[in-house]
Amino acid sequence: MAVTLEQAQRVGYTCLKALLRFAFMVANNLVAIPSYVLYLIVLQPLRVLDSKSFWYIEGVLFKWLLAMVASWGWWAGYTVVEWGDDVKAVSEDEAMVLVNHQATGDVCTLMMCLQDKGTVVRQMMWLMDHIFKYTNFGIVSLIHGDFFIRQGKAHRDQQLVLLKEHLEKYYRSRNRKWIVLFPEGGFLRKRRETSQEFAKKNNLPFLKHVTLPRLGATQVILKTLVAPQENGTPAGRDTVIKESKSKGLQWVIDTTIAYPKGEPIDIQTWILGYRQPTVTHVHYRIFPVKDVPAEPEALTHWLYQRFIEKEDLLTHFYETGAFPPLQGQAKAISREMTLSNLWLVGIQSLAFLSGGMWYCIFRYFYHCLF
């Protein structure tokens, strides 16, 4: 089949745009990540004198870095529409965020849609696969205090012990409030067949759009971060939660990510932007942690129910293009998540100015020494 001139021009434009975006992303990383590290090296005396202020500044820088990643998708037309409970209502409280996992772009989507949720991004901790430690962003996550978990039965018990120790050492000392994890333990396409076999053997529901979650990390987080007594108020559907005086982990935010036609965005697409503008849909449900059972068997059942509900939500979304209404709602309400282009440009400009500043400083000292 002959290629028309119009098709050739379209392909050429897409390739050129992808090349330019990749070059910008590389430059962005080369100035932003070293600048983040150097700022925090210079601020080490503050860490000793006033740890709270140090981690506040680190959190702001961390949020800006995540905003840069969000900007790559935002400027490519990869936007987000949100459904369900309004998580801004609990943004100042401690919460555990449970997310379904389909592709590498899930993390980028969360980096984007949590940008407008108050202090959440700068005070959150991520649980991610250990391979992420060896990416360009790994040094940032290490400094921020995220936890890298190794998958597989051979490492499972040891990793849960290390997770508990990590939470006890870093979570409260760095004033973290939200902790994000993917309980499925891997991408949908990699775990679906194994999960379905397990479900068949144990008389559990057959799931296509999610996999059965693993209990370990969720149980450790709840045991470590939940206060002995919880007095959280259930997240009402029609009321805004302004304040909660309880200490410790107070909420579980069940987050479901859905892509049109079930075609997830991966990190390569996010960076290169060769896919047409796409709206990703994110659904939230908020549960008071006092309603989450502590016993392993009951907690397993509760966690399975959340992912069975995710299956129903995604089935409804793929059939209708929308999530179903919450209980008590006649019609599902969606909210378009927006970012300020001016703010994103400002952060990107600051990153490149910082890179230039550090270059001049190092060049000056080099000439002084040599």
PDB file of N, CA and C in Angstrom, residues 130-214:
ATOM      1  N   HIS A 130      12.347  -2.327  43.163  1.00  0.00           N
ATOM      2  CA  HIS A 130      13.735  -1.954  43.419  1.00  0.00           C
ATOM      3  C   HIS A 130      14.476  -1.541  42.161  1.00  0.00           C
ATOM      4  N   ILE A 131      14.004  -1.991  40.983  1.00  0.00           N
ATOM      5  CA  ILE A 131      14.688  -1.645  39.734  1.00  0.00           C
ATOM      6  C   ILE A 131      14.653  -0.145  39.491  1.00  0.00           C
ATOM      7  N   PHE A 132      13.641   0.526  40.076  1.00  0.00           N
ATOM      8  CA  PHE A 132      13.510   1.968  39.910  1.00  0.00           C
ATOM      9  C   PHE A 132      14.696   2.707  40.530  1.00  0.00           C
ATOM     10  N   LYS A 133      15.347   2.059  41.490  1.00  0.00           N
ATOM     11  CA  LYS A 133      16.500   2.670  42.161  1.00  0.00           C
ATOM     12  C   LYS A 133      17.619   2.979  41.170  1.00  0.00           C
ATOM     13  N   TYR A 134      17.674   2.209  40.079  1.00  0.00           N
ATOM     14  CA  TYR A 134      18.768   2.340  39.130  1.00  0.00           C
ATOM     15  C   TYR A 134      18.418   3.217  37.932  1.00  0.00           C
ATOM     16  N   THR A 135      17.292   3.910  37.996  1.00  0.00           N
ATOM     17  CA  THR A 135      16.925   4.851  36.940  1.00  0.00           C
ATOM     18  C   THR A 135      17.501   6.220  37.257  1.00  0.00           C
ATOM     19  N   ASN A 136      17.306   7.153  36.330  1.00  0.00           N
ATOM     20  CA  ASN A 136      17.822   8.507  36.535  1.00  0.00           C
ATOM     21  C   ASN A 136      17.195   9.177  37.762  1.00  0.00           C
ATOM     22  N   PHE A 137      15.969   8.779  38.113  1.00  0.00           N
ATOM     23  CA  PHE A 137      15.266   9.398  39.239  1.00  0.00           C
ATOM     24  C   PHE A 137      15.549   8.677  40.555  1.00  0.00           C
ATOM     25  N   GLY A 138      16.309   7.593  40.486  1.00  0.00           N
ATOM     26  CA  GLY A 138      16.546   6.787  41.675  1.00  0.00           C
ATOM     27  C   GLY A 138      17.211   7.542  42.804  1.00  0.00           C
ATOM     28  N   ILE A 139      18.216   8.391  42.496  1.00  0.00           N
ATOM     29  CA  ILE A 139      18.920   9.145  43.527  1.00  0.00           C
ATOM     30  C   ILE A 139      17.967  10.088  44.254  1.00  0.00           C
ATOM     31  N   VAL A 140      17.008  10.641  43.522  1.00  0.00           N
ATOM     32  CA  VAL A 140      16.024  11.536  44.134  1.00  0.00           C
ATOM     33  C   VAL A 140      15.153  10.765  45.122  1.00  0.00           C
ATOM     34  N   SER A 141      14.670   9.601  44.702  1.00  0.00           N
ATOM     35  CA  SER A 141      13.819   8.791  45.573  1.00  0.00           C
ATOM     36  C   SER A 141      14.579   8.297  46.802  1.00  0.00           C
ATOM     37  N   LEU A 142      15.856   7.980  46.623  1.00  0.00           N
ATOM     38  CA  LEU A 142      16.667   7.557  47.758  1.00  0.00           C
ATOM     39  C   LEU A 142      16.777   8.675  48.798  1.00  0.00           C
ATOM     40  N   ILE A 143      17.058   9.883  48.337  1.00  0.00           N
ATOM     41  CA  ILE A 143      17.194  11.014  49.249  1.00  0.00           C
ATOM     42  C   ILE A 143      15.856  11.336  49.905  1.00  0.00           C
ATOM     43  N   HIS A 144      14.785  11.281  49.118  1.00  0.00           N
ATOM     44  CA  HIS A 144      13.455  11.614  49.634  1.00  0.00           C
ATOM     45  C   HIS A 144      12.990  10.610  50.679  1.00  0.00           C
ATOM     46  N   GLY A 145      13.479   9.374  50.564  1.00  0.00           N
ATOM     47  CA  GLY A 145      13.121   8.354  51.546  1.00  0.00           C
ATOM     48  C   GLY A 145      12.071   7.378  51.080  1.00  0.00           C
ATOM     49  N   ASP A 146      11.924   7.212  49.773  1.00  0.00           N
ATOM     50  CA  ASP A 146      11.002   6.202  49.256  1.00  0.00           C
ATOM     51  C   ASP A 146      11.577   4.813  49.530  1.00  0.00           C
ATOM     52  N   PHE A 147      10.710   3.801  49.439  1.00  0.00           N
ATOM     53  CA  PHE A 147      11.152   2.433  49.731  1.00  0.00           C
ATOM     54  C   PHE A 147      11.131   1.596  48.465  1.00  0.00           C
ATOM     55  N   PHE A 148      12.249   0.925  48.192  1.00  0.00           N
ATOM     56  CA  PHE A 148      12.369   0.068  47.022  1.00  0.00           C
ATOM     57  C   PHE A 148      12.196  -1.381  47.465  1.00  0.00           C
ATOM     58  N   ILE A 149      11.208  -2.032  46.920  1.00  0.00           N
ATOM     59  CA  ILE A 149      10.875  -3.384  47.369  1.00  0.00           C
ATOM     60  C   ILE A 149      11.218  -4.410  46.287  1.00  0.00           C
ATOM     61  N   ARG A 150      11.852  -5.483  46.682  1.00  0.00           N
ATOM     62  CA  ARG A 150      12.202  -6.567  45.761  1.00  0.00           C
ATOM     63  C   ARG A 150      11.049  -7.559  45.714  1.00  0.00           C
ATOM     64  N   GLN A 151      10.666  -7.959  44.517  1.00  0.00           N
ATOM     65  CA  GLN A 151       9.562  -8.893  44.332  1.00  0.00           C
ATOM     66  C   GLN A 151      10.081 -10.339  44.396  1.00  0.00           C
ATOM     67  N   GLY A 152       9.147 -11.257  44.627  1.00  0.00           N
ATOM     68  CA  GLY A 152       9.494 -12.676  44.621  1.00  0.00           C
ATOM     69  C   GLY A 152       9.446 -13.292  46.006  1.00  0.00           C
ATOM     70  N   LYS A 153       9.104 -14.581  46.066  1.00  0.00           N
ATOM     71  CA  LYS A 153       8.968 -15.294  47.336  1.00  0.00           C
ATOM     72  C   LYS A 153      10.277 -15.334  48.117  1.00  0.00           C
ATOM     73  N   ALA A 154      11.393 -15.398  47.408  1.00  0.00           N
ATOM     74  CA  ALA A 154      12.692 -15.517  48.073  1.00  0.00           C
ATOM     75  C   ALA A 154      13.014 -14.289  48.916  1.00  0.00           C
ATOM     76  N   HIS A 155      12.450 -13.134  48.544  1.00  0.00           N
ATOM     77  CA  HIS A 155      12.776 -11.892  49.237  1.00  0.00           C
ATOM     78  C   HIS A 155      11.634 -11.393  50.122  1.00  0.00           C
ATOM     79  N   ARG A 156      10.468 -12.014  50.028  1.00  0.00           N
ATOM     80  CA  ARG A 156       9.246 -11.439  50.603  1.00  0.00           C
ATOM     81  C   ARG A 156       9.361 -11.154  52.099  1.00  0.00           C
ATOM     82  N   ASP A 157       9.715 -12.145  52.894  1.00  0.00           N
ATOM     83  CA  ASP A 157       9.752 -11.964  54.351  1.00  0.00           C
ATOM     84  C   ASP A 157      10.772 -10.902  54.757  1.00  0.00           C
ATOM     85  N   GLN A 158      11.945 -10.970  54.159  1.00  0.00           N
ATOM     86  CA  GLN A 158      12.989  -9.996  54.487  1.00  0.00           C
ATOM     87  C   GLN A 158      12.565  -8.586  54.106  1.00  0.00           C
ATOM     88  N   GLN A 159      11.909  -8.435  52.949  1.00  0.00           N
ATOM     89  CA  GLN A 159      11.492  -7.115  52.491  1.00  0.00           C
ATOM     90  C   GLN A 159      10.456  -6.492  53.426  1.00  0.00           C
ATOM     91  N   LEU A 160       9.578  -7.319  53.978  1.00  0.00           N
ATOM     92  CA  LEU A 160       8.565  -6.797  54.887  1.00  0.00           C
ATOM     93  C   LEU A 160       9.204  -6.310  56.194  1.00  0.00           C
ATOM     94  N   VAL A 161      10.231  -7.006  56.659  1.00  0.00           N
ATOM     95  CA  VAL A 161      10.972  -6.561  57.851  1.00  0.00           C
ATOM     96  C   VAL A 161      11.663  -5.232  57.555  1.00  0.00           C
ATOM     97  N   LEU A 162      12.287  -5.139  56.381  1.00  0.00           N
ATOM     98  CA  LEU A 162      12.979  -3.909  55.989  1.00  0.00           C
ATOM     99  C   LEU A 162      11.995  -2.754  55.819  1.00  0.00           C
ATOM    100  N   LEU A 163      10.814  -3.055  55.304  1.00  0.00           N
ATOM    101  CA  LEU A 163       9.797  -2.016  55.141  1.00  0.00           C
ATOM    102  C   LEU A 163       9.379  -1.458  56.499  1.00  0.00           C
ATOM    103  N   LYS A 164       9.148  -2.334  57.452  1.00  0.00           N
ATOM    104  CA  LYS A 164       8.757  -1.895  58.791  1.00  0.00           C
ATOM    105  C   LYS A 164       9.841  -0.999  59.396  1.00  0.00           C
ATOM    106  N   GLU A 165      11.098  -1.414  59.279  1.00  0.00           N
ATOM    107  CA  GLU A 165      12.205  -0.627  59.804  1.00  0.00           C
ATOM    108  C   GLU A 165      12.301   0.723  59.099  1.00  0.00           C
ATOM    109  N   HIS A 166      12.072   0.715  57.788  1.00  0.00           N
ATOM    110  CA  HIS A 166      12.135   1.950  56.994  1.00  0.00           C
ATOM    111  C   HIS A 166      11.059   2.932  57.435  1.00  0.00           C
ATOM    112  N   LEU A 167       9.836   2.445  57.626  1.00  0.00           N
ATOM    113  CA  LEU A 167       8.740   3.305  58.056  1.00  0.00           C
ATOM    114  C   LEU A 167       9.011   3.892  59.439  1.00  0.00           C
ATOM    115  N   GLU A 168       9.496   3.066  60.338  1.00  0.00           N
ATOM    116  CA  GLU A 168       9.781   3.528  61.698  1.00  0.00           C
ATOM    117  C   GLU A 168      10.892   4.579  61.716  1.00  0.00           C
ATOM    118  N   LYS A 169      11.826   4.464  60.790  1.00  0.00           N
ATOM    119  CA  LYS A 169      12.973   5.372  60.777  1.00  0.00           C
ATOM    120  C   LYS A 169      12.691   6.676  60.048  1.00  0.00           C
ATOM    121  N   TYR A 170      11.944   6.596  58.933  1.00  0.00           N
ATOM    122  CA  TYR A 170      11.839   7.765  58.056  1.00  0.00           C
ATOM    123  C   TYR A 170      10.455   8.404  57.964  1.00  0.00           C
ATOM    124  N   TYR A 171       9.385   7.649  58.159  1.00  0.00           N
ATOM    125  CA  TYR A 171       8.059   8.174  57.833  1.00  0.00           C
ATOM    126  C   TYR A 171       7.715   9.410  58.665  1.00  0.00           C
ATOM    127  N   ARG A 172       7.779   9.294  59.978  1.00  0.00           N
ATOM    128  CA  ARG A 172       7.389  10.427  60.822  1.00  0.00           C
ATOM    129  C   ARG A 172       8.522  11.439  60.982  1.00  0.00           C
ATOM    130  N   SER A 173       9.770  10.954  60.982  1.00  0.00           N
ATOM    131  CA  SER A 173      10.895  11.872  61.156  1.00  0.00           C
ATOM    132  C   SER A 173      11.000  12.856  60.000  1.00  0.00           C
ATOM    133  N   ARG A 174      10.469  12.475  58.826  1.00  0.00           N
ATOM    134  CA  ARG A 174      10.481  13.367  57.663  1.00  0.00           C
ATOM    135  C   ARG A 174       9.097  13.943  57.367  1.00  0.00           C
ATOM    136  N   ASN A 175       8.200  13.785  58.340  1.00  0.00           N
ATOM    137  CA  ASN A 175       6.856  14.369  58.258  1.00  0.00           C
ATOM    138  C   ASN A 175       6.097  13.905  57.023  1.00  0.00           C
ATOM    139  N   ARG A 176       6.158  12.609  56.740  1.00  0.00           N
ATOM    140  CA  ARG A 176       5.397  12.069  55.620  1.00  0.00           C
ATOM    141  C   ARG A 176       3.930  11.895  56.025  1.00  0.00           C
ATOM    142  N   LYS A 177       3.028  12.060  55.057  1.00  0.00           N
ATOM    143  CA  LYS A 177       1.597  11.944  55.348  1.00  0.00           C
ATOM    144  C   LYS A 177       0.889  10.917  54.475  1.00  0.00           C
ATOM    145  N   TRP A 178       1.231  10.840  53.196  1.00  0.00           N
ATOM    146  CA  TRP A 178       0.613   9.852  52.309  1.00  0.00           C
ATOM    147  C   TRP A 178       1.664   8.829  51.905  1.00  0.00           C
ATOM    148  N   ILE A 179       1.249   7.576  51.834  1.00  0.00           N
ATOM    149  CA  ILE A 179       2.131   6.520  51.351  1.00  0.00           C
ATOM    150  C   ILE A 179       1.421   5.787  50.223  1.00  0.00           C
ATOM    151  N   VAL A 180       2.084   5.655  49.086  1.00  0.00           N
ATOM    152  CA  VAL A 180       1.483   5.107  47.869  1.00  0.00           C
ATOM    153  C   VAL A 180       2.070   3.741  47.568  1.00  0.00           C
ATOM    154  N   LEU A 181       1.195   2.760  47.319  1.00  0.00           N
ATOM    155  CA  LEU A 181       1.678   1.429  46.946  1.00  0.00           C
ATOM    156  C   LEU A 181       0.759   0.785  45.919  1.00  0.00           C
ATOM    157  N   PHE A 182       1.320  -0.165  45.198  1.00  0.00           N
ATOM    158  CA  PHE A 182       0.605  -0.928  44.178  1.00  0.00           C
ATOM    159  C   PHE A 182       0.495  -2.365  44.680  1.00  0.00           C
ATOM    160  N   PRO A 183      -0.588  -2.726  45.354  1.00  0.00           N
ATOM    161  CA  PRO A 183      -0.689  -4.043  46.020  1.00  0.00           C
ATOM    162  C   PRO A 183      -0.662  -5.249  45.084  1.00  0.00           C
ATOM    163  N   GLU A 184      -0.884  -5.034  43.792  1.00  0.00           N
ATOM    164  CA  GLU A 184      -0.857  -6.177  42.873  1.00  0.00           C
ATOM    165  C   GLU A 184       0.547  -6.736  42.700  1.00  0.00           C
ATOM    166  N   GLY A 185       1.563  -5.933  43.004  1.00  0.00           N
ATOM    167  CA  GLY A 185       2.934  -6.422  42.959  1.00  0.00           C
ATOM    168  C   GLY A 185       3.534  -6.518  41.572  1.00  0.00           C
ATOM    169  N   GLY A 186       2.934  -5.858  40.595  1.00  0.00           N
ATOM    170  CA  GLY A 186       3.465  -5.893  39.234  1.00  0.00           C
ATOM    171  C   GLY A 186       2.428  -5.424  38.242  1.00  0.00           C
ATOM    172  N   PHE A 187       2.810  -5.367  36.978  1.00  0.00           N
ATOM    173  CA  PHE A 187       1.898  -4.904  35.931  1.00  0.00           C
ATOM    174  C   PHE A 187       0.815  -5.940  35.650  1.00  0.00           C
ATOM    175  N   LEU A 188      -0.342  -5.447  35.254  1.00  0.00           N
ATOM    176  CA  LEU A 188      -1.488  -6.301  34.960  1.00  0.00           C
ATOM    177  C   LEU A 188      -1.145  -7.382  33.943  1.00  0.00           C
ATOM    178  N   ARG A 189      -0.493  -7.012  32.848  1.00  0.00           N
ATOM    179  CA  ARG A 189      -0.221  -7.979  31.770  1.00  0.00           C
ATOM    180  C   ARG A 189       0.701  -9.100  32.228  1.00  0.00           C
ATOM    181  N   LYS A 190       1.536  -8.832  33.237  1.00  0.00           N
ATOM    182  CA  LYS A 190       2.492  -9.832  33.705  1.00  0.00           C
ATOM    183  C   LYS A 190       1.890 -10.751  34.765  1.00  0.00           C
ATOM    184  N   ARG A 191       0.931 -10.251  35.546  1.00  0.00           N
ATOM    185  CA  ARG A 191       0.418 -11.011  36.669  1.00  0.00           C
ATOM    186  C   ARG A 191      -0.980 -11.587  36.454  1.00  0.00           C
ATOM    187  N   ARG A 192      -1.664 -11.184  35.383  1.00  0.00           N
ATOM    188  CA  ARG A 192      -3.065 -11.566  35.219  1.00  0.00           C
ATOM    189  C   ARG A 192      -3.260 -13.082  35.154  1.00  0.00           C
ATOM    190  N   GLU A 193      -2.485 -13.762  34.357  1.00  0.00           N
ATOM    191  CA  GLU A 193      -2.673 -15.206  34.187  1.00  0.00           C
ATOM    192  C   GLU A 193      -2.441 -15.952  35.508  1.00  0.00           C
ATOM    193  N   THR A 194      -1.366 -15.591  36.206  1.00  0.00           N
ATOM    194  CA  THR A 194      -1.076 -16.235  37.499  1.00  0.00           C
ATOM    195  C   THR A 194      -2.176 -15.956  38.507  1.00  0.00           C
ATOM    196  N   SER A 195      -2.663 -14.727  38.516  1.00  0.00           N
ATOM    197  CA  SER A 195      -3.731 -14.343  39.441  1.00  0.00           C
ATOM    198  C   SER A 195      -5.012 -15.114  39.151  1.00  0.00           C
ATOM    199  N   GLN A 196      -5.331 -15.287  37.888  1.00  0.00           N
ATOM    200  CA  GLN A 196      -6.554 -16.006  37.516  1.00  0.00           C
ATOM    201  C   GLN A 196      -6.456 -17.486  37.895  1.00  0.00           C
ATOM    202  N   GLU A 197      -5.265 -18.053  37.750  1.00  0.00           N
ATOM    203  CA  GLU A 197      -5.072 -19.456  38.163  1.00  0.00           C
ATOM    204  C   GLU A 197      -5.246 -19.601  39.669  1.00  0.00           C
ATOM    205  N   PHE A 198      -4.698 -18.646  40.419  1.00  0.00           N
ATOM    206  CA  PHE A 198      -4.831 -18.661  41.875  1.00  0.00           C
ATOM    207  C   PHE A 198      -6.297 -18.509  42.283  1.00  0.00           C
ATOM    208  N   ALA A 199      -7.014 -17.625  41.593  1.00  0.00           N
ATOM    209  CA  ALA A 199      -8.428 -17.405  41.896  1.00  0.00           C
ATOM    210  C   ALA A 199      -9.253 -18.664  41.632  1.00  0.00           C
ATOM    211  N   LYS A 200      -8.941 -19.358  40.549  1.00  0.00           N
ATOM    212  CA  LYS A 200      -9.667 -20.574  40.217  1.00  0.00           C
ATOM    213  C   LYS A 200      -9.452 -21.655  41.269  1.00  0.00           C
ATOM    214  N   LYS A 201      -8.210 -21.791  41.738  1.00  0.00           N
ATOM    215  CA  LYS A 201      -7.892 -22.815  42.742  1.00  0.00           C
ATOM    216  C   LYS A 201      -8.545 -22.518  44.092  1.00  0.00           C
ATOM    217  N   ASN A 202      -8.742 -21.231  44.394  1.00  0.00           N
ATOM    218  CA  ASN A 202      -9.246 -20.835  45.708  1.00  0.00           C
ATOM    219  C   ASN A 202     -10.681 -20.319  45.673  1.00  0.00           C
ATOM    220  N   ASN A 203     -11.377 -20.622  44.573  1.00  0.00           N
ATOM    221  CA  ASN A 203     -12.792 -20.255  44.451  1.00  0.00           C
ATOM    222  C   ASN A 203     -13.015 -18.755  44.647  1.00  0.00           C
ATOM    223  N   LEU A 204     -12.147 -17.955  44.007  1.00  0.00           N
ATOM    224  CA  LEU A 204     -12.254 -16.497  44.060  1.00  0.00           C
ATOM    225  C   LEU A 204     -12.720 -15.973  42.711  1.00  0.00           C
ATOM    226  N   PRO A 205     -13.243 -14.751  42.668  1.00  0.00           N
ATOM    227  CA  PRO A 205     -13.760 -14.197  41.411  1.00  0.00           C
ATOM    228  C   PRO A 205     -12.699 -14.142  40.307  1.00  0.00           C
ATOM    229  N   PHE A 206     -13.131 -14.321  39.090  1.00  0.00           N
ATOM    230  CA  PHE A 206     -12.267 -14.256  37.907  1.00  0.00           C
ATOM    231  C   PHE A 206     -12.151 -12.783  37.506  1.00  0.00           C
ATOM    232  N   LEU A 207     -10.938 -12.244  37.558  1.00  0.00           N
ATOM    233  CA  LEU A 207     -10.719 -10.826  37.281  1.00  0.00           C
ATOM    234  C   LEU A 207      -9.940 -10.645  35.978  1.00  0.00           C
ATOM    235  N   LYS A 208     -10.369  -9.675  35.167  1.00  0.00           N
ATOM    236  CA  LYS A 208      -9.709  -9.405  33.893  1.00  0.00           C
ATOM    237  C   LYS A 208      -8.956  -8.081  33.882  1.00  0.00           C
ATOM    238  N   HIS A 209      -9.489  -7.092  34.591  1.00  0.00           N
ATOM    239  CA  HIS A 209      -8.934  -5.743  34.520  1.00  0.00           C
ATOM    240  C   HIS A 209      -7.984  -5.417  35.664  1.00  0.00           C
ATOM    241  N   VAL A 210      -7.972  -6.249  36.695  1.00  0.00           N
ATOM    242  CA  VAL A 210      -7.029  -6.122  37.808  1.00  0.00           C
ATOM    243  C   VAL A 210      -6.604  -7.528  38.213  1.00  0.00           C
ATOM    244  N   THR A 211      -5.652  -7.621  39.131  1.00  0.00           N
ATOM    245  CA  THR A 211      -5.262  -8.923  39.674  1.00  0.00           C
ATOM    246  C   THR A 211      -5.491  -8.912  41.183  1.00  0.00           C
ATOM    247  N   LEU A 212      -5.532 -10.085  41.770  1.00  0.00           N
ATOM    248  CA  LEU A 212      -5.713 -10.163  43.217  1.00  0.00           C
ATOM    249  C   LEU A 212      -4.496  -9.565  43.916  1.00  0.00           C
ATOM    250  N   PRO A 213      -4.721  -8.692  44.892  1.00  0.00           N
ATOM    251  CA  PRO A 213      -3.606  -8.004  45.547  1.00  0.00           C
ATOM    252  C   PRO A 213      -2.876  -8.892  46.544  1.00  0.00           C
ATOM    253  N   ARG A 214      -1.685  -8.467  46.900  1.00  0.00           N
ATOM    254  CA  ARG A 214      -0.892  -9.155  47.918  1.00  0.00           C
ATOM    255  C   ARG A 214      -1.014  -8.396  49.234  1.00  0.00           C
TER     256      ARG A 214
END
